[in-house]
mmCIF file of C-alpha atoms and ligand atoms in Angstrom:
data_model
loop_
_atom_site.group_PDB
_atom_site.id
_atom_site.type_symbol
_atom_site.label_atom_id
_atom_site.label_comp_id
_atom_site.label_asym_id
_atom_site.label_seq_id
_atom_site.Cartn_x
_atom_site.Cartn_y
_atom_site.Cartn_z
ATOM 1 C CA UNK A 1 -23.860 0.210 -15.523
ATOM 2 C CA UNK A 2 -22.715 3.702 -16.717
ATOM 3 C CA UNK A 3 -20.544 4.306 -19.743
ATOM 4 C CA UNK A 4 -18.434 6.646 -17.903
ATOM 5 C CA UNK A 5 -17.728 7.218 -14.420
ATOM 6 C CA UNK A 6 -17.195 10.606 -13.077
ATOM 7 C CA UNK A 7 -13.854 11.059 -10.799
ATOM 8 C CA UNK A 8 -13.059 13.582 -8.455
ATOM 9 C CA UNK A 9 -9.200 13.401 -7.734
ATOM 10 C CA UNK A 10 -7.650 15.123 -4.178
ATOM 11 C CA UNK A 11 -4.215 15.551 -3.663
ATOM 12 C CA UNK A 12 -2.483 16.623 -6.973
ATOM 13 C CA UNK A 13 1.207 15.350 -5.659
ATOM 14 C CA UNK A 14 2.741 12.584 -7.460
ATOM 15 C CA UNK A 15 0.220 9.872 -6.661
ATOM 16 C CA UNK A 16 -2.578 12.129 -7.479
ATOM 17 C CA UNK A 17 -0.982 12.933 -10.629
ATOM 18 C CA UNK A 18 -0.753 9.213 -11.473
ATOM 19 C CA UNK A 19 -4.387 8.538 -10.563
ATOM 20 C CA UNK A 20 -5.511 11.520 -12.332
ATOM 21 C CA UNK A 21 -3.584 10.731 -15.629
ATOM 22 C CA UNK A 22 -4.606 7.151 -15.366
ATOM 23 C CA UNK A 23 -8.493 7.816 -15.222
ATOM 24 C CA UNK A 24 -8.229 10.179 -18.018
ATOM 25 C CA UNK A 25 -6.709 7.901 -20.490
ATOM 26 C CA UNK A 26 -9.266 5.134 -19.414
ATOM 27 C CA UNK A 27 -12.541 5.551 -21.552
ATOM 28 C CA UNK A 28 -14.656 4.229 -18.928
ATOM 29 C CA UNK A 29 -13.931 7.603 -16.399
ATOM 30 C CA UNK A 30 -13.987 11.061 -16.795
ATOM 31 C CA UNK A 31 -12.109 13.421 -14.554
ATOM 32 C CA UNK A 32 -14.524 16.105 -13.417
ATOM 33 C CA UNK A 33 -13.302 17.812 -10.220
ATOM 34 C CA UNK A 34 -9.476 18.243 -8.707
ATOM 35 C CA UNK A 35 -8.743 19.682 -5.477
ATOM 36 C CA UNK A 36 -5.221 20.466 -3.833
ATOM 37 C CA UNK A 37 -4.547 22.867 -0.972
ATOM 38 C CA UNK A 38 -1.583 24.031 -2.723
ATOM 39 C CA UNK A 39 -3.234 26.600 -5.751
ATOM 40 C CA UNK A 40 -0.208 26.662 -7.785
ATOM 41 C CA UNK A 41 0.018 22.880 -8.151
ATOM 42 C CA UNK A 42 -3.920 22.794 -8.327
ATOM 43 C CA UNK A 43 -3.759 25.096 -11.179
ATOM 44 C CA UNK A 44 -0.915 23.289 -13.023
ATOM 45 C CA UNK A 45 -2.799 20.053 -12.536
ATOM 46 C CA UNK A 46 -6.141 21.640 -13.803
ATOM 47 C CA UNK A 47 -4.385 23.139 -17.061
ATOM 48 C CA UNK A 48 -2.780 19.586 -17.652
ATOM 49 C CA UNK A 49 -5.676 17.392 -17.238
ATOM 50 C CA UNK A 50 -8.209 20.008 -18.908
ATOM 51 C CA UNK A 51 -10.540 19.958 -15.930
ATOM 52 C CA UNK A 52 -12.542 23.345 -14.782
ATOM 53 C CA UNK A 53 -14.153 21.943 -11.497
ATOM 54 C CA UNK A 54 -11.213 22.770 -8.835
ATOM 55 C CA UNK A 55 -11.039 24.034 -5.625
ATOM 56 C CA UNK A 56 -8.920 23.703 -2.301
ATOM 57 C CA UNK A 57 -11.764 21.994 -0.065
ATOM 58 C CA UNK A 58 -12.043 18.626 -0.875
ATOM 59 C CA UNK A 59 -15.857 18.397 0.451
ATOM 60 C CA UNK A 60 -16.701 21.493 -1.623
ATOM 61 C CA UNK A 61 -15.264 19.998 -4.665
ATOM 62 C CA UNK A 62 -16.824 16.840 -4.251
ATOM 63 C CA UNK A 63 -20.307 18.147 -3.552
ATOM 64 C CA UNK A 64 -20.298 20.242 -6.627
ATOM 65 C CA UNK A 65 -19.136 17.449 -8.654
ATOM 66 C CA UNK A 66 -21.168 14.272 -7.009
ATOM 67 C CA UNK A 67 -18.558 11.894 -8.522
ATOM 68 C CA UNK A 68 -18.917 8.093 -8.744
ATOM 69 C CA UNK A 69 -15.481 7.683 -7.714
ATOM 70 C CA UNK A 70 -13.717 9.797 -5.054
ATOM 71 C CA UNK A 71 -9.956 9.287 -5.072
ATOM 72 C CA UNK A 72 -7.560 10.907 -2.669
ATOM 73 C CA UNK A 73 -4.019 10.750 -2.753
ATOM 74 C CA UNK A 74 -3.006 12.731 0.221
ATOM 75 C CA UNK A 75 0.156 11.945 2.986
ATOM 76 C CA UNK A 76 -1.205 9.533 5.397
ATOM 77 C CA UNK A 77 -1.692 12.076 8.316
ATOM 78 C CA UNK A 78 -5.099 12.691 6.394
ATOM 79 C CA UNK A 79 -7.537 9.880 6.047
ATOM 80 C CA UNK A 80 -10.835 9.793 7.912
ATOM 81 C CA UNK A 81 -12.170 13.315 7.157
ATOM 82 C CA UNK A 82 -11.405 12.623 3.436
ATOM 83 C CA UNK A 83 -13.061 9.205 3.658
ATOM 84 C CA UNK A 84 -16.152 11.088 4.988
ATOM 85 C CA UNK A 85 -16.166 13.726 2.326
ATOM 86 C CA UNK A 86 -16.015 10.721 -0.311
ATOM 87 C CA UNK A 87 -19.172 9.026 1.405
ATOM 88 C CA UNK A 88 -21.081 12.331 1.556
ATOM 89 C CA UNK A 89 -20.548 13.135 -1.806
ATOM 90 C CA UNK A 90 -22.397 10.007 -2.974
ATOM 91 C CA UNK A 91 -19.672 8.272 -4.741
ATOM 92 C CA UNK A 92 -19.934 4.582 -5.007
ATOM 93 C CA UNK A 93 -16.105 4.036 -4.712
ATOM 94 C CA UNK A 94 -13.236 5.692 -2.793
ATOM 95 C CA UNK A 95 -10.119 4.897 -4.065
ATOM 96 C CA UNK A 96 -7.172 5.768 -1.563
ATOM 97 C CA UNK A 97 -3.693 5.518 -1.222
ATOM 98 C CA UNK A 98 -1.626 3.232 0.948
ATOM 99 C CA UNK A 99 -1.141 3.295 4.121
ATOM 100 C CA UNK A 100 -5.188 2.482 5.472
ATOM 101 C CA UNK A 101 -4.141 4.944 8.190
ATOM 102 C CA UNK A 102 -1.213 5.639 10.754
ATOM 103 C CA UNK A 103 -3.126 3.847 13.744
ATOM 104 C CA UNK A 104 -5.395 0.939 14.567
ATOM 105 C CA UNK A 105 -7.767 3.369 16.187
ATOM 106 C CA UNK A 106 -8.176 5.371 12.730
ATOM 107 C CA UNK A 107 -8.129 2.215 10.546
ATOM 108 C CA UNK A 108 -11.348 0.701 12.881
ATOM 109 C CA UNK A 109 -13.229 4.168 12.319
ATOM 110 C CA UNK A 110 -12.579 3.805 8.743
ATOM 111 C CA UNK A 111 -13.504 0.309 8.494
ATOM 112 C CA UNK A 112 -16.907 0.867 10.288
ATOM 113 C CA UNK A 113 -17.591 4.062 7.743
ATOM 114 C CA UNK A 114 -17.067 2.304 5.029
ATOM 115 C CA UNK A 115 -19.292 -1.004 6.140
ATOM 116 C CA UNK A 116 -21.873 1.493 7.412
ATOM 117 C CA UNK A 117 -22.158 3.336 4.176
ATOM 118 C CA UNK A 118 -21.851 0.340 1.662
ATOM 119 C CA UNK A 119 -19.336 2.532 -0.310
ATOM 120 C CA UNK A 120 -16.651 0.334 -2.030
ATOM 121 C CA UNK A 121 -13.055 1.177 -1.684
ATOM 122 C CA UNK A 122 -9.541 0.165 -2.947
ATOM 123 C CA UNK A 123 -6.129 0.694 -1.593
ATOM 124 C CA UNK A 124 -3.291 1.512 -4.068
ATOM 125 C CA UNK A 125 -1.086 -1.567 -3.594
ATOM 126 C CA UNK A 126 -0.682 -1.591 -7.304
ATOM 127 C CA UNK A 127 2.878 -3.275 -7.778
ATOM 128 C CA UNK A 128 1.235 -6.481 -7.862
ATOM 129 C CA UNK A 129 0.219 -5.775 -11.567
ATOM 130 C CA UNK A 130 4.134 -5.990 -12.678
ATOM 131 C CA UNK A 131 4.980 -8.858 -14.958
ATOM 132 C CA UNK A 132 7.650 -9.685 -12.577
ATOM 133 C CA UNK A 133 5.084 -9.877 -9.595
ATOM 134 C CA UNK A 134 2.587 -11.882 -11.520
ATOM 135 C CA UNK A 135 5.196 -14.129 -12.646
ATOM 136 C CA UNK A 136 6.283 -15.080 -8.994
ATOM 137 C CA UNK A 137 2.372 -15.443 -7.922
ATOM 138 C CA UNK A 138 2.300 -17.482 -11.008
ATOM 139 C CA UNK A 139 4.804 -20.040 -9.857
ATOM 140 C CA UNK A 140 3.465 -20.231 -6.502
ATOM 141 C CA UNK A 141 0.248 -20.879 -7.391
ATOM 142 C CA UNK A 142 1.341 -23.427 -10.006
ATOM 143 C CA UNK A 143 2.399 -25.733 -7.101
ATOM 144 C CA UNK A 144 6.041 -25.858 -8.442
ATOM 145 C CA UNK A 145 7.391 -24.985 -4.509
ATOM 146 C CA UNK A 146 5.378 -27.678 -3.040
ATOM 147 C CA UNK A 147 3.292 -26.558 -0.171
ATOM 148 C CA UNK A 148 4.569 -23.458 0.676
ATOM 149 C CA UNK A 149 5.897 -23.109 4.596
ATOM 150 C CA UNK A 150 7.635 -19.485 4.137
ATOM 151 C CA UNK A 151 6.844 -16.231 2.688
ATOM 152 C CA UNK A 152 9.363 -13.552 3.215
ATOM 153 C CA UNK A 153 10.023 -9.690 2.573
ATOM 154 C CA UNK A 154 12.402 -7.252 3.044
ATOM 155 C CA UNK A 155 12.516 -3.245 1.758
ATOM 156 C CA UNK A 156 15.127 -0.584 2.437
ATOM 157 C CA UNK A 157 12.704 2.366 2.885
ATOM 158 C CA UNK A 158 10.751 2.894 6.071
ATOM 159 C CA UNK A 159 7.595 1.351 7.464
ATOM 160 C CA UNK A 160 4.824 3.770 6.523
ATOM 161 C CA UNK A 161 6.121 4.077 2.993
ATOM 162 C CA UNK A 162 6.945 0.247 2.479
ATOM 163 C CA UNK A 163 5.518 -2.265 5.009
ATOM 164 C CA UNK A 164 2.123 -2.095 3.698
ATOM 165 C CA UNK A 165 3.211 -3.083 0.261
ATOM 166 C CA UNK A 166 5.282 -5.882 1.529
ATOM 167 C CA UNK A 167 2.418 -7.683 3.983
ATOM 168 C CA UNK A 168 0.065 -7.018 1.079
ATOM 169 C CA UNK A 169 2.462 -9.192 -1.585
ATOM 170 C CA UNK A 170 3.367 -11.718 0.856
ATOM 171 C CA UNK A 171 -0.419 -12.197 1.845
ATOM 172 C CA UNK A 172 -1.217 -12.457 -2.003
ATOM 173 C CA UNK A 173 1.467 -15.229 -2.218
ATOM 174 C CA UNK A 174 0.279 -17.144 0.680
ATOM 175 C CA UNK A 175 -3.661 -16.973 -0.568
ATOM 176 C CA UNK A 176 -4.578 -14.540 1.456
ATOM 177 C CA UNK A 177 -4.549 -16.855 4.767
ATOM 178 C CA UNK A 178 -5.675 -14.888 7.770
ATOM 179 C CA UNK A 179 -2.727 -14.196 10.116
ATOM 180 C CA UNK A 180 -3.085 -15.519 13.804
ATOM 181 C CA UNK A 181 -0.132 -13.552 15.334
ATOM 182 C CA UNK A 182 2.991 -11.391 14.935
ATOM 183 C CA UNK A 183 6.128 -10.791 16.954
ATOM 184 C CA UNK A 184 8.138 -7.817 15.725
ATOM 185 C CA UNK A 185 11.338 -5.565 17.047
ATOM 186 C CA UNK A 186 11.916 -2.125 16.213
ATOM 187 C CA UNK A 187 14.807 0.319 16.698
ATOM 188 C CA UNK A 188 15.712 4.161 15.629
ATOM 189 C CA UNK A 189 13.337 7.257 16.278
ATOM 190 C CA UNK A 190 14.484 9.176 13.335
ATOM 191 C CA UNK A 191 11.612 8.879 11.140
ATOM 192 C CA UNK A 192 8.967 8.804 13.993
ATOM 193 C CA UNK A 193 8.973 12.796 12.890
ATOM 194 C CA UNK A 194 8.706 11.845 9.069
ATOM 195 C CA UNK A 195 5.585 12.565 7.051
ATOM 196 C CA UNK A 196 5.259 9.088 7.055
ATOM 197 C CA UNK A 197 5.902 8.242 10.769
ATOM 198 C CA UNK A 198 7.788 5.196 11.319
ATOM 199 C CA UNK A 199 10.328 3.350 13.300
ATOM 200 C CA UNK A 200 14.011 3.481 11.450
ATOM 201 C CA UNK A 201 13.985 -0.735 11.355
ATOM 202 C CA UNK A 202 11.129 -2.815 12.079
ATOM 203 C CA UNK A 203 11.204 -6.591 11.716
ATOM 204 C CA UNK A 204 9.299 -9.703 12.737
ATOM 205 C CA UNK A 205 7.348 -12.832 12.040
ATOM 206 C CA UNK A 206 3.870 -13.380 11.058
ATOM 207 C CA UNK A 207 2.389 -16.580 11.586
ATOM 208 C CA UNK A 208 -0.763 -17.600 9.257
ATOM 209 C CA UNK A 209 -3.839 -19.883 10.016
ATOM 210 C CA UNK A 210 -2.647 -22.331 7.123
ATOM 211 C CA UNK A 211 0.703 -22.770 9.077
ATOM 212 C CA UNK A 212 2.936 -20.650 6.693
ATOM 213 C CA UNK A 213 5.349 -18.520 8.454
ATOM 214 C CA UNK A 214 6.006 -14.791 7.081
ATOM 215 C CA UNK A 215 9.779 -13.431 8.004
ATOM 216 C CA UNK A 216 9.555 -9.282 7.499
ATOM 217 C CA UNK A 217 12.306 -6.561 7.449
ATOM 218 C CA UNK A 218 11.441 -3.109 6.577
ATOM 219 C CA UNK A 219 14.039 -0.011 7.110
ATOM 220 C CA UNK A 220 17.531 0.719 8.049
ATOM 221 C CA UNK A 221 18.550 -2.604 9.344
ATOM 222 C CA UNK A 222 17.095 -4.535 6.175
ATOM 223 C CA UNK A 223 19.768 -6.347 3.902
ATOM 224 C CA UNK A 224 20.779 -4.601 0.445
ATOM 225 C CA UNK A 225 19.181 -6.031 -2.433
ATOM 226 C CA UNK A 226 22.378 -5.803 -4.518
ATOM 227 C CA UNK A 227 20.845 -6.610 -7.879
ATOM 228 C CA UNK A 228 18.674 -3.351 -7.651
ATOM 229 C CA UNK A 229 20.264 0.118 -7.909
ATOM 230 C CA UNK A 230 17.460 2.455 -6.785
ATOM 231 C CA UNK A 231 17.258 2.793 -2.966
ATOM 232 C CA UNK A 232 13.595 2.976 -2.977
ATOM 233 C CA UNK A 233 12.988 -0.530 -4.762
ATOM 234 C CA UNK A 234 15.368 -2.570 -2.831
ATOM 235 C CA UNK A 235 12.512 -4.886 -2.216
ATOM 236 C CA UNK A 236 12.754 -8.732 -1.948
ATOM 237 C CA UNK A 237 9.548 -10.514 -1.704
ATOM 238 C CA UNK A 238 8.975 -14.074 -2.015
ATOM 239 C CA UNK A 239 7.954 -17.658 -1.211
ATOM 240 C CA UNK A 240 9.625 -20.632 -0.269
ATOM 241 C CA UNK A 241 8.636 -24.594 -0.456
ATOM 242 C CA UNK A 242 10.195 -28.011 -0.275
ATOM 243 C CA UNK A 243 11.080 -27.905 -3.974
ATOM 244 C CA UNK A 244 12.416 -24.394 -3.827
ATOM 245 C CA UNK A 245 11.735 -20.896 -3.680
ATOM 246 C CA UNK A 246 10.359 -17.762 -5.965
ATOM 247 C CA UNK A 247 11.033 -14.031 -5.413
ATOM 248 C CA UNK A 248 10.094 -10.888 -6.887
ATOM 249 C CA UNK A 249 12.797 -7.875 -6.473
ATOM 250 C CA UNK A 250 10.522 -4.559 -6.715
ATOM 251 C CA UNK A 251 13.257 -3.163 -9.023
ATOM 252 C CA UNK A 252 14.937 -5.932 -10.438
ATOM 253 C CA UNK A 253 12.829 -8.556 -12.065
ATOM 254 C CA UNK A 254 12.486 -11.959 -10.507
ATOM 255 C CA UNK A 255 13.950 -15.581 -9.928
ATOM 256 C CA UNK A 256 13.038 -19.125 -8.990
ATOM 257 C CA UNK A 257 14.665 -22.471 -8.307
ATOM 258 C CA UNK A 258 11.779 -25.286 -8.380
ATOM 259 C CA UNK A 259 12.531 -29.228 -9.172
ATOM 260 C CA UNK A 260 12.455 -27.988 -12.634
ATOM 261 C CA UNK A 261 15.602 -25.829 -12.347
ATOM 262 C CA UNK A 262 16.612 -22.308 -12.180
ATOM 263 C CA UNK A 263 14.694 -19.565 -13.957
ATOM 264 C CA UNK A 264 14.544 -15.626 -13.741
ATOM 265 C CA UNK A 265 12.974 -13.031 -15.803
ATOM 266 C CA UNK A 266 12.825 -9.110 -16.159
ATOM 267 C CA UNK A 267 10.319 -6.633 -14.753
ATOM 268 C CA UNK A 268 10.819 -3.395 -12.578
ATOM 269 C CA UNK A 269 8.323 -1.453 -10.958
ATOM 270 C CA UNK A 270 6.698 0.837 -13.272
ATOM 271 C CA UNK A 271 3.715 3.473 -12.473
ATOM 272 C CA UNK A 272 2.848 3.766 -16.265
ATOM 273 C CA UNK A 273 2.642 0.106 -16.658
ATOM 274 C CA UNK A 274 0.826 -0.638 -13.241
ATOM 275 C CA UNK A 275 -1.884 2.274 -13.065
ATOM 276 C CA UNK A 276 -3.848 1.508 -16.061
ATOM 277 C CA UNK A 277 -4.969 -2.090 -14.901
ATOM 278 C CA UNK A 278 -5.337 -0.907 -11.588
ATOM 279 C CA UNK A 279 -7.968 1.952 -12.676
ATOM 280 C CA UNK A 280 -9.649 -0.605 -15.071
ATOM 281 C CA UNK A 281 -10.319 -3.010 -12.413
ATOM 282 C CA UNK A 282 -12.223 -0.191 -10.424
ATOM 283 C CA UNK A 283 -14.702 0.233 -13.779
ATOM 284 C CA UNK A 284 -14.977 -3.587 -13.586
ATOM 285 C CA UNK A 285 -15.965 -3.662 -9.874
ATOM 286 C CA UNK A 286 -18.613 -0.695 -10.515
ATOM 287 C CA UNK A 287 -20.165 -2.387 -13.744
ATOM 288 C CA UNK A 288 -20.618 -5.964 -11.779
ATOM 289 C CA UNK A 289 -20.458 -6.232 -7.961
ATOM 290 C CA UNK A 290 -19.256 -9.936 -8.263
ATOM 291 C CA UNK A 291 -15.692 -8.728 -10.001
ATOM 292 C CA UNK A 292 -14.385 -7.598 -6.622
ATOM 293 C CA UNK A 293 -10.952 -5.368 -7.326
ATOM 294 C CA UNK A 294 -8.024 -7.501 -6.059
ATOM 295 C CA UNK A 295 -6.735 -4.173 -4.157
ATOM 296 C CA UNK A 296 -10.451 -3.752 -2.274
ATOM 297 C CA UNK A 297 -10.266 -2.499 0.903
ATOM 298 C CA UNK A 298 -11.599 -5.677 2.619
ATOM 299 C CA UNK A 299 -8.593 -7.687 1.088
ATOM 300 C CA UNK A 300 -6.369 -5.004 2.103
ATOM 301 C CA UNK A 301 -7.341 -4.358 5.366
ATOM 302 C CA UNK A 302 -5.946 -7.672 7.502
ATOM 303 C CA UNK A 303 -2.727 -6.381 5.955
ATOM 304 C CA UNK A 304 -2.973 -2.822 7.622
ATOM 305 C CA UNK A 305 -3.802 -4.755 11.085
ATOM 306 C CA UNK A 306 -0.795 -6.935 10.410
ATOM 307 C CA UNK A 307 1.589 -3.565 10.329
ATOM 308 C CA UNK A 308 -0.188 -2.213 13.608
ATOM 309 C CA UNK A 309 0.206 -5.529 15.618
ATOM 310 C CA UNK A 310 4.157 -5.243 14.402
ATOM 311 C CA UNK A 311 4.071 -1.935 15.952
ATOM 312 C CA UNK A 312 2.228 -3.116 19.091
ATOM 313 C CA UNK A 313 4.517 -5.851 19.551
ATOM 314 C CA UNK A 314 7.532 -3.764 18.714
ATOM 315 C CA UNK A 315 6.522 -1.245 21.566
ATOM 316 C CA UNK A 316 4.933 -3.784 23.861
ATOM 317 C CA UNK A 317 6.619 -6.797 23.524
ATOM 318 C CA UNK A 318 5.539 -10.588 23.186
ATOM 319 C CA UNK A 319 3.206 -11.683 20.531
ATOM 320 C CA UNK A 320 0.391 -10.310 19.079
ATOM 321 C CA UNK A 321 -2.962 -11.828 18.403
ATOM 322 C CA UNK A 322 -4.992 -11.027 14.963
ATOM 323 C CA UNK A 323 -7.339 -9.892 14.190
ATOM 324 C CA UNK A 324 -7.121 -6.741 16.764
ATOM 325 C CA UNK A 325 -9.722 -6.500 19.757
ATOM 326 C CA UNK A 326 -9.291 -3.004 20.210
ATOM 327 C CA UNK A 327 -8.025 0.009 18.833
ATOM 328 C CA UNK A 328 -4.957 1.946 19.699
ATOM 329 C CA UNK A 329 -2.455 4.659 18.735
ATOM 330 C CA UNK A 330 0.457 2.502 17.767
ATOM 331 C CA UNK A 331 2.654 5.590 16.630
ATOM 332 C CA UNK A 332 2.000 6.982 20.308
ATOM 333 C CA UNK A 333 2.938 3.393 21.737
ATOM 334 C CA UNK A 334 6.282 3.483 19.626
ATOM 335 C CA UNK A 335 7.130 7.304 20.865
ATOM 336 C CA UNK A 336 6.737 6.303 24.212
ATOM 337 C CA UNK A 337 8.888 3.002 23.883
ATOM 338 C CA UNK A 338 11.338 3.216 21.515
ATOM 339 C CA UNK A 339 14.959 3.927 23.032
ATOM 340 C CA UNK A 340 16.975 6.842 21.918
ATOM 341 C CA UNK A 341 19.839 4.620 20.351
ATOM 342 C CA UNK A 342 20.316 5.300 16.936
ATOM 343 C CA UNK A 343 19.884 2.773 14.553
ATOM 344 C CA UNK A 344 22.477 0.918 13.003
ATOM 345 C CA UNK A 345 22.033 0.816 9.232
ATOM 346 C CA UNK A 346 23.287 -2.301 7.190
ATOM 347 C CA UNK A 347 24.439 -0.304 4.173
ATOM 348 C CA UNK A 348 26.294 2.868 3.215
ATOM 349 C CA UNK A 349 23.169 4.029 1.558
ATOM 350 C CA UNK A 350 20.830 3.171 4.270
ATOM 351 C CA UNK A 351 23.450 5.256 6.623
ATOM 352 C CA UNK A 352 22.476 8.438 4.211
ATOM 353 C CA UNK A 353 19.161 7.808 4.710
ATOM 354 C CA UNK A 354 18.509 7.063 8.353
ATOM 355 C CA UNK A 355 21.592 8.872 10.266
ATOM 356 C CA UNK A 356 22.108 12.469 11.188
ATOM 357 C CA UNK A 357 24.380 14.197 8.372
HETATM 358 N N1 LIG B 401 1.164 3.036 -3.989
HETATM 359 C C1 LIG B 401 2.298 3.595 -4.262
HETATM 360 O O1 LIG B 401 3.265 2.866 -5.052
HETATM 361 C C2 LIG B 401 2.638 4.793 -3.807
HETATM 362 C C3 LIG B 401 3.649 5.584 -4.068
HETATM 363 C C4 LIG B 401 4.367 6.825 -3.484
HETATM 364 C C5 LIG B 401 3.338 7.484 -2.385
HETATM 365 N N2 LIG B 401 2.109 6.663 -2.023
HETATM 366 C C6 LIG B 401 1.193 7.112 -1.433
HETATM 367 O O2 LIG B 401 0.698 8.024 -1.916
HETATM 368 C C7 LIG B 401 0.462 8.958 -0.898
HETATM 369 C C8 LIG B 401 0.557 10.549 -1.224
HETATM 370 O O3 LIG B 401 1.849 10.614 -1.741
HETATM 371 P P1 LIG B 401 2.557 11.657 -2.475
HETATM 372 O O4 LIG B 401 4.107 11.098 -3.023
HETATM 373 O O5 LIG B 401 1.766 11.635 -3.985
HETATM 374 O O6 LIG B 401 2.525 12.923 -1.820
HETATM 375 P P2 LIG B 401 2.908 14.132 -2.368
HETATM 376 O O7 LIG B 401 3.357 15.110 -1.389
HETATM 377 O O8 LIG B 401 3.586 14.296 -3.698
HETATM 378 O O9 LIG B 401 1.154 14.904 -2.643
HETATM 379 C C9 LIG B 401 0.363 15.108 -1.872
HETATM 380 C C10 LIG B 401 -0.534 16.168 -2.135
HETATM 381 O O10 LIG B 401 -1.675 16.224 -1.193
HETATM 382 C C11 LIG B 401 -2.076 17.590 -0.969
HETATM 383 N N3 LIG B 401 -2.552 17.959 0.134
HETATM 384 C C12 LIG B 401 -2.472 17.990 1.526
HETATM 385 N N4 LIG B 401 -3.330 18.143 2.251
HETATM 386 C C13 LIG B 401 -4.274 18.203 1.414
HETATM 387 C C14 LIG B 401 -5.971 18.583 1.668
HETATM 388 N N5 LIG B 401 -6.365 18.511 2.856
HETATM 389 N N6 LIG B 401 -6.876 18.764 0.823
HETATM 390 C C15 LIG B 401 -6.249 18.298 -0.755
HETATM 391 N N7 LIG B 401 -5.095 18.183 -0.745
HETATM 392 C C16 LIG B 401 -4.017 18.240 0.094
HETATM 393 C C17 LIG B 401 -0.507 18.286 -1.029
HETATM 394 O O11 LIG B 401 -0.767 19.818 -1.179
HETATM 395 C C18 LIG B 401 0.232 17.569 -2.180
HETATM 396 O O12 LIG B 401 0.301 18.171 -3.395
HETATM 397 C C19 LIG B 401 0.978 8.736 0.240
HETATM 398 O O13 LIG B 401 0.174 7.992 1.451
HETATM 399 C C20 LIG B 401 1.968 7.817 0.150
HETATM 400 O O14 LIG B 401 2.140 6.748 1.071
HETATM 401 C C21 LIG B 401 2.073 5.408 -2.853
#
């Protein structure tokens, strides 16, 4: 156990700055190196954070800094080389952004590399620290809904941005039960060329081994969440049982109806609120191997396979069993199979996001 863990942060965009600032504000961490391929962005971040070791090559910065924590927040097209650089730097923990990867082929490889090296890893599904998310988990876990039979989630944003989050939290509400199969449909090619490549709309079912069913919609065709104004936070995630339901709205609190009646409360996804405990639990895990981070790679990885299985089912039809037996390139499968028909958005706001101007 160290008094302070040394941290390198790679990718000084929106999420890289969130991470770097949260590490710097936690007395258990010291940010010792920064990297970005954009020199102006790197210099601005280094000045703001007061870090002198910086560079445009992640491997070089990590080798020079020899960190305990190697954190990277690059776009999803870049994962394996940075996992490699993190492992080679001698870091004990790699902190990465969602999604785990763009394809199961890359996901399999990342899992293999982490298992072979023994390096800990966490995936940033930090919404779970929101008070409204925690309240719903508390209600579900209290048994007030009875034995949960259905978990559900919708988001207006597209798959590589949002689906990883949706799956993570329904799995959390369902106590991490393993999934046995999924079946899904997809529509719209517009976002296949995005930096978060995705079908415009994907929706389907997950069957979990404990009998619970998951129902998920992500993208243009997802229903509006009228209680929430901010489009990216129009997410509804919940659980139903024989006595009622409890659900969180990412940008608008929580509500529940149970046999005790109706209740509701506030809360909104907030990086300033959610990042400090996410970062602190990295220190806890580094201090004590028994205190496994709730966002550990091993806990997140089955959710990533559910997302990839959705893509396979949408591309190839039928049910896809889990865990996945062999790797594939799911984005290529979708590229080959998705029709050129334009997606039909559910709301004017989604029309503006998904259809050509
Ligand atoms: N957990 C969340 O709530 C959440 C929210 C938003 C985004 N994200 C995820 O975070 C990741 C980053 O998103 P963002 O919005 O911060 O992106 P961003 O575009 O703001 O930042 C990415 C940065 O990475 C840099 N970069 C690219 N290639 C690099 C390389 N080879 N070496 C070093 N730096 C490199 C870019 O120059 C840029 O500064 C994505 O995977 C995204 O899905 C997560």
